[in-house]
PDB file of C-alpha atoms in Angstrom:
ATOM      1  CA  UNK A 414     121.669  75.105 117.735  1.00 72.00           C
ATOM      2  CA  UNK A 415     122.484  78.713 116.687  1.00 80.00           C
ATOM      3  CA  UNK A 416     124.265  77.808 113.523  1.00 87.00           C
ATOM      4  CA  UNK A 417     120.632  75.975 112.621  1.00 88.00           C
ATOM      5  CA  UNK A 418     119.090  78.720 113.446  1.00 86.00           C
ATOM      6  CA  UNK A 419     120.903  80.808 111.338  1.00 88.00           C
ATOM      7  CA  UNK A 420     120.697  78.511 108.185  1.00 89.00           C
ATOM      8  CA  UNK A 421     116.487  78.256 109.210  1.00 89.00           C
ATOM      9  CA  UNK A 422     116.787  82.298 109.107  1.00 89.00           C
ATOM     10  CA  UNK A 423     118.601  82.363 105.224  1.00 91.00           C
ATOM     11  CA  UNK A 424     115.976  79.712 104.303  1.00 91.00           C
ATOM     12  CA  UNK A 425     113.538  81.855 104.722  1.00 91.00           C
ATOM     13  CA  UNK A 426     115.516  85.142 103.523  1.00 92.00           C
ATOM     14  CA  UNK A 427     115.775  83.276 100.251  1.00 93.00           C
ATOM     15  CA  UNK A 428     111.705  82.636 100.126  1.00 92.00           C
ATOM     16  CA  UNK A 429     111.218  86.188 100.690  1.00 91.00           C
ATOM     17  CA  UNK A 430     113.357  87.322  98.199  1.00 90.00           C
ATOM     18  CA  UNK A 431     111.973  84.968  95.697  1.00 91.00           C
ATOM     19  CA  UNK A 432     108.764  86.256  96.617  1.00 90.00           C
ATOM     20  CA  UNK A 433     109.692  89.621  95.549  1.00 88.00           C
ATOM     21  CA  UNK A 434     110.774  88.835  92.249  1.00 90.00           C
ATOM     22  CA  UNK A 435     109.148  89.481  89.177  1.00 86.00           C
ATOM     23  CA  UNK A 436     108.728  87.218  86.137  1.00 82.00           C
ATOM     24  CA  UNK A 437     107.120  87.044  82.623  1.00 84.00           C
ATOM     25  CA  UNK A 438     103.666  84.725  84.622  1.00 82.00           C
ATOM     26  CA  UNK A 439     104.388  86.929  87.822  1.00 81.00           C
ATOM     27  CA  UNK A 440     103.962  90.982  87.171  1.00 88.00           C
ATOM     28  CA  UNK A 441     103.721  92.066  90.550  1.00 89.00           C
ATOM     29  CA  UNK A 442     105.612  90.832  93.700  1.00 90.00           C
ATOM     30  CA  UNK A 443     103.727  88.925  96.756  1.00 91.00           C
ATOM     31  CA  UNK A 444     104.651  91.680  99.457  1.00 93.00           C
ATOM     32  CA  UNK A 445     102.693  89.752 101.941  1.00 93.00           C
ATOM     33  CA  UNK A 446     104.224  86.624 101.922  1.00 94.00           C
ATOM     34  CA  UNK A 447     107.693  87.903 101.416  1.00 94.00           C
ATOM     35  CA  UNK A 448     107.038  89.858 104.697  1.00 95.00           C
ATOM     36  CA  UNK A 449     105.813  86.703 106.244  1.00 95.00           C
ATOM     37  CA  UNK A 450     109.416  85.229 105.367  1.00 95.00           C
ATOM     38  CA  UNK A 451     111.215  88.305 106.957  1.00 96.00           C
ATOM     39  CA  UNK A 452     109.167  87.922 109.974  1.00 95.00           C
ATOM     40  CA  UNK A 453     110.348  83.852 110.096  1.00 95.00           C
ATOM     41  CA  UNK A 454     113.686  85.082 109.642  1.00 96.00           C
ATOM     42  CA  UNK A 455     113.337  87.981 112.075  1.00 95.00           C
ATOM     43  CA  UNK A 456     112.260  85.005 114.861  1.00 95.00           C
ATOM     44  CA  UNK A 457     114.938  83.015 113.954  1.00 94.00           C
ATOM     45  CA  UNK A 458     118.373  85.272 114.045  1.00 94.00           C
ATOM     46  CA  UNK A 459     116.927  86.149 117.182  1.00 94.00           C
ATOM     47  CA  UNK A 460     116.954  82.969 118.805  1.00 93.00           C
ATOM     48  CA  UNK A 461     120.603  82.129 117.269  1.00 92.00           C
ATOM     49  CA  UNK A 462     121.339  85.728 119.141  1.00 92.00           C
ATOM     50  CA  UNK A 463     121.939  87.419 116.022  1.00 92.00           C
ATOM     51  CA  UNK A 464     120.492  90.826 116.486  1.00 93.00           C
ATOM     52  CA  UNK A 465     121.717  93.220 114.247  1.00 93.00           C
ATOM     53  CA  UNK A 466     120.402  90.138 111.364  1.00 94.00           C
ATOM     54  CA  UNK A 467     117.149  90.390 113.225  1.00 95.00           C
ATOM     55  CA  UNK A 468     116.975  93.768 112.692  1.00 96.00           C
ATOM     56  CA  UNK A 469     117.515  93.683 109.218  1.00 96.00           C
ATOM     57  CA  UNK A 470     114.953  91.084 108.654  1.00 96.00           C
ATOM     58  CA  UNK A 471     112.685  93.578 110.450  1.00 96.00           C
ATOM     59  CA  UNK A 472     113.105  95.995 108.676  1.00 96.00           C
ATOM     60  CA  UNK A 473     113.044  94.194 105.416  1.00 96.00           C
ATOM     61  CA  UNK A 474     109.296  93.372 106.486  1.00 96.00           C
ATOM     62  CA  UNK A 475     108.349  96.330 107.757  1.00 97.00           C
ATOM     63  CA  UNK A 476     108.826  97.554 103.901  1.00 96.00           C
ATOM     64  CA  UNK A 477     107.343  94.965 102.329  1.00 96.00           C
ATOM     65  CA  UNK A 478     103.678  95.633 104.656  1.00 96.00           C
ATOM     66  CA  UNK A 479     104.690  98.950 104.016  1.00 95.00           C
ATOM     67  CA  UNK A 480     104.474  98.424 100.126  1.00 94.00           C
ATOM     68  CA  UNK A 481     101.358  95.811 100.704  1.00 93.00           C
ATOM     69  CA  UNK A 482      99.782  98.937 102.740  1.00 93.00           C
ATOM     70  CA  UNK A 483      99.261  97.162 106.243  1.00 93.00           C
ATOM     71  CA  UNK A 484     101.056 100.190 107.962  1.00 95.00           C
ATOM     72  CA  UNK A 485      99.966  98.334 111.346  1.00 96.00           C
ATOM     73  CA  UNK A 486     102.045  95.338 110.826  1.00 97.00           C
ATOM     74  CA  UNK A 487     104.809  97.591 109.424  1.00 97.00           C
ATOM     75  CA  UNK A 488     104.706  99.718 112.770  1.00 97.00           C
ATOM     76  CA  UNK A 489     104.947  96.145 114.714  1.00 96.00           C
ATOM     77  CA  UNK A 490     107.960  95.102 112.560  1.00 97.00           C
ATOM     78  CA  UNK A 491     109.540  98.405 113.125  1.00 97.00           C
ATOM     79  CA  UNK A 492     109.114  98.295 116.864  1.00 96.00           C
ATOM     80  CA  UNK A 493     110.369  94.835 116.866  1.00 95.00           C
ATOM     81  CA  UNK A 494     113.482  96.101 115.006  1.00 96.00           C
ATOM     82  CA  UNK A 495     114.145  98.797 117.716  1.00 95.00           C
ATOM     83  CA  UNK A 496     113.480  95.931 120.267  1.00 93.00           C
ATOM     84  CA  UNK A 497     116.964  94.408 118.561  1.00 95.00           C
ATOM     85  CA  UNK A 498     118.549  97.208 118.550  1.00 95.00           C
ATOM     86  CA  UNK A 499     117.674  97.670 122.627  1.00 93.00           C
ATOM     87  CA  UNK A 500     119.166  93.962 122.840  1.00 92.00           C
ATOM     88  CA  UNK A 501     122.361  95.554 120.922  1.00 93.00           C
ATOM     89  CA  UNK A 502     122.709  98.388 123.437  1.00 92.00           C
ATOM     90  CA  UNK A 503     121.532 100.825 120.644  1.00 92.00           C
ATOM     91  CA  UNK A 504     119.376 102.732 122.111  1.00 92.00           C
ATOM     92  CA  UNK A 505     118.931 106.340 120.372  1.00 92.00           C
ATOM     93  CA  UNK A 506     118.325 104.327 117.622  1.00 94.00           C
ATOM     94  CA  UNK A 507     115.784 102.364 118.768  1.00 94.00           C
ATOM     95  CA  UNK A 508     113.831 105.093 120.319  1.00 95.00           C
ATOM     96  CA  UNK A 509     113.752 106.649 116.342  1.00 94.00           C
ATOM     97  CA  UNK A 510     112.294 103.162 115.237  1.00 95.00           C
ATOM     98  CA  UNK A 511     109.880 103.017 117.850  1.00 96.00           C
ATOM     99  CA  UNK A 512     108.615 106.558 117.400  1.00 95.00           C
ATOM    100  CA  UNK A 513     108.473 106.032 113.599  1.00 96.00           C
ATOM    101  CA  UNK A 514     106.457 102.852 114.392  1.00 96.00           C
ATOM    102  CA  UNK A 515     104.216 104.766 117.096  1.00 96.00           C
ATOM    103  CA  UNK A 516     103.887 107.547 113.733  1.00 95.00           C
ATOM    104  CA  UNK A 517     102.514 104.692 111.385  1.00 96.00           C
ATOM    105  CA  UNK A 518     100.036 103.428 114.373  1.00 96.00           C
ATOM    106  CA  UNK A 519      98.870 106.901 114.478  1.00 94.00           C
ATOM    107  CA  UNK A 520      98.182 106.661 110.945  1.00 94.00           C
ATOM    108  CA  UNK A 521      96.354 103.389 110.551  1.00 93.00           C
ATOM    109  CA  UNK A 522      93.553 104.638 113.231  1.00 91.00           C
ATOM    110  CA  UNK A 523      95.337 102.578 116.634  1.00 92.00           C
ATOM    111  CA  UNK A 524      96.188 105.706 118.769  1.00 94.00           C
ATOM    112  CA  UNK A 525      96.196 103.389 121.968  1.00 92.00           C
ATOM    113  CA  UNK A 526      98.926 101.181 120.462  1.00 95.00           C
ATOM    114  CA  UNK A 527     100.954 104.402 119.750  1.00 95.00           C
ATOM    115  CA  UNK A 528     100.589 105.907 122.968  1.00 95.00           C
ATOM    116  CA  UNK A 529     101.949 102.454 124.309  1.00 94.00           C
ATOM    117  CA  UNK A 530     104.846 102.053 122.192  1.00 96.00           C
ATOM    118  CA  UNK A 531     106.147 106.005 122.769  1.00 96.00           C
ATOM    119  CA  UNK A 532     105.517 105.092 126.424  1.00 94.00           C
ATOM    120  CA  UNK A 533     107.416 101.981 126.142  1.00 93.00           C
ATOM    121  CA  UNK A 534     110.276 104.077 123.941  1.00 94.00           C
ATOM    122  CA  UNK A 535     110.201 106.534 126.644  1.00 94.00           C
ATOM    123  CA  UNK A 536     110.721 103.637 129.519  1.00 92.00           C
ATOM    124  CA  UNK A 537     113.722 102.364 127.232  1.00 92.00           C
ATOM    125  CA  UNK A 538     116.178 105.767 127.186  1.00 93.00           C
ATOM    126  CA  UNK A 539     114.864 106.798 130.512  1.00 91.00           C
ATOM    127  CA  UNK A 540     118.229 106.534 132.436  1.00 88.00           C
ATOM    128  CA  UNK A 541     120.117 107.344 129.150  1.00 90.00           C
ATOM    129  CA  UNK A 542     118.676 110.442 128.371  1.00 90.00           C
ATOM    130  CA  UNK A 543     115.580 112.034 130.504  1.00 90.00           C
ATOM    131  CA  UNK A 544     114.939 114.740 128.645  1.00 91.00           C
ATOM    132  CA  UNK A 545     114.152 112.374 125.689  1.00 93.00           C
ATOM    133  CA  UNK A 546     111.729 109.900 127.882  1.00 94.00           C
ATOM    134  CA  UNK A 547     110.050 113.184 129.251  1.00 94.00           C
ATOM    135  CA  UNK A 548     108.920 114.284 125.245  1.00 94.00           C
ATOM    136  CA  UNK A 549     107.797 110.635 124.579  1.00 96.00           C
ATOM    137  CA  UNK A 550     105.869 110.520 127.659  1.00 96.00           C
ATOM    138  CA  UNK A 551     104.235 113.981 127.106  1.00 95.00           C
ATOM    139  CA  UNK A 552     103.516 112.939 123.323  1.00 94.00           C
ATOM    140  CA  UNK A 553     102.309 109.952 124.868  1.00 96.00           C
ATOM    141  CA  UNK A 554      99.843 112.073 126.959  1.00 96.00           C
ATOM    142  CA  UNK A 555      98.952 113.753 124.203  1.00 95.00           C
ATOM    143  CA  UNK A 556      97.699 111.016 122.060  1.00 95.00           C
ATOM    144  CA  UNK A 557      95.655 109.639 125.214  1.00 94.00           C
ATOM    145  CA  UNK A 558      94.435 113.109 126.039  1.00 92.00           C
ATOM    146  CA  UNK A 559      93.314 112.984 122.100  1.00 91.00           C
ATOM    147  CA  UNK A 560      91.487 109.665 122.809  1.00 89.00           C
ATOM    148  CA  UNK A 561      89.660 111.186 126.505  1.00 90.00           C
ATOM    149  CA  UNK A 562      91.835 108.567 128.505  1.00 89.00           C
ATOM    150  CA  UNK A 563      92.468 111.143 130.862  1.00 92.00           C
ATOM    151  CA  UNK A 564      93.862 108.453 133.686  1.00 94.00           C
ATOM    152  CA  UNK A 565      96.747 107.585 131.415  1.00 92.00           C
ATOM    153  CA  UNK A 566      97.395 110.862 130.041  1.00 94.00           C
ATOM    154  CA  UNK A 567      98.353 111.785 133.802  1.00 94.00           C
ATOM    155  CA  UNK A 568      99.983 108.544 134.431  1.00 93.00           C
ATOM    156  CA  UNK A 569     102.299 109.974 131.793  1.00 93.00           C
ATOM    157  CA  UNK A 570     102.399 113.167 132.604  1.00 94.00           C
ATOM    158  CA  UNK A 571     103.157 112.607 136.105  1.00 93.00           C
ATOM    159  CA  UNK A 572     105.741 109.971 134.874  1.00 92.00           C
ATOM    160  CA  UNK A 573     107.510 112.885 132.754  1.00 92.00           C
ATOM    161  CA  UNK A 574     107.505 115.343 135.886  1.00 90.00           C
ATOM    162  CA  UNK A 575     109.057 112.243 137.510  1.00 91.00           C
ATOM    163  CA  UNK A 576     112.062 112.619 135.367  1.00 90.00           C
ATOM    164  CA  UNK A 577     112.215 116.314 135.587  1.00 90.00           C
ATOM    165  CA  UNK A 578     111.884 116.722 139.487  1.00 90.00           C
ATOM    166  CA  UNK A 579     114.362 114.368 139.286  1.00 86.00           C
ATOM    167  CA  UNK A 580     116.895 116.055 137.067  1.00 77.00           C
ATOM    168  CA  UNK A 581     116.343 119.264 139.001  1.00 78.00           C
ATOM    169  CA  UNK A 582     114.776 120.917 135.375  1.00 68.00           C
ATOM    170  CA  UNK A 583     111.108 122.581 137.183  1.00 58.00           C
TER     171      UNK A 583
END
């Protein structure tokens, strides 16, 4: 099953890539369906339990929406790329992904989503490092403070004084 998996995944690797190349009929490469590939291949190391492939594939599509300038589906691949590196155990790292993705939400006009995914990178490195999940939550507050949603703003604040009460750090 995995090893099928894993020969579905470089299928569709090999479609992206032939996607992005250029030609003397084809001047410019199809970004969009090359990052449709990377997103097939993204779903399919996963289920074979490849991560760190998975991440890769993410990341390979967040750079294509990137270049086709859909910076919200770029933010989504990047937050599904720090989602594999959570599965690896990475975590640092996939609190800089997610914040980078929260960034490009910020950018595209979805504040809400961003607010959600620094809360979610804040929930992730919570019991790693507190002082970390405290500044996500409190940017998180920020950027629903920015929107008027007061009642989440405090859920977050009041989640970040959580963490410090708790770390003795008032």
């Amino acid at each position: 099953m995995a090893a099928q998996k894993i020969n579905e995944a470089l299928e569709h690797i090999a479609k992206a890539e032939k996607y992005l190349k250029t030609g003397f009929l084809k001047w410019k490469p199809d970004y969009d369906s090359a990052a449709t590939e990377y997103g097939k291949a993204a779903v399919a190391f996963k289920n074979a339990k490849q991560f760190d492939q998975a991440r890769e594939a993410c990341l390979r599509e967040a750079e294509a929406h990137e270049n086709n300038k859909a910076l919200f589906h770029a933010a989504k691949a990047y937050e599904q790329a720090g989602m594999m590196l959570k599965e690896m155990q990475r975590l640092p790292e996939a609190v800089q992904l997610i914040e980078k993705a929260s960034m490009m939400y910020l950018e595209n006009g979805t504040p809400d989503t961003a607010a959600i995914a620094l809360e979610r990178a804040g929930k992730l490195i919570e019991n790693v490092s507190p002082e970390k999940a405290v500044q996500l939550y409190q940017q998180a507050a920020s950027v629903f403070e920015n929107e008027e949603r007061l009642r989440q703003a405090l859920e977050m604040l009041g989640k970040a004084s959580r963490l410090l009460v708790r770390g003795r750090r008032y």
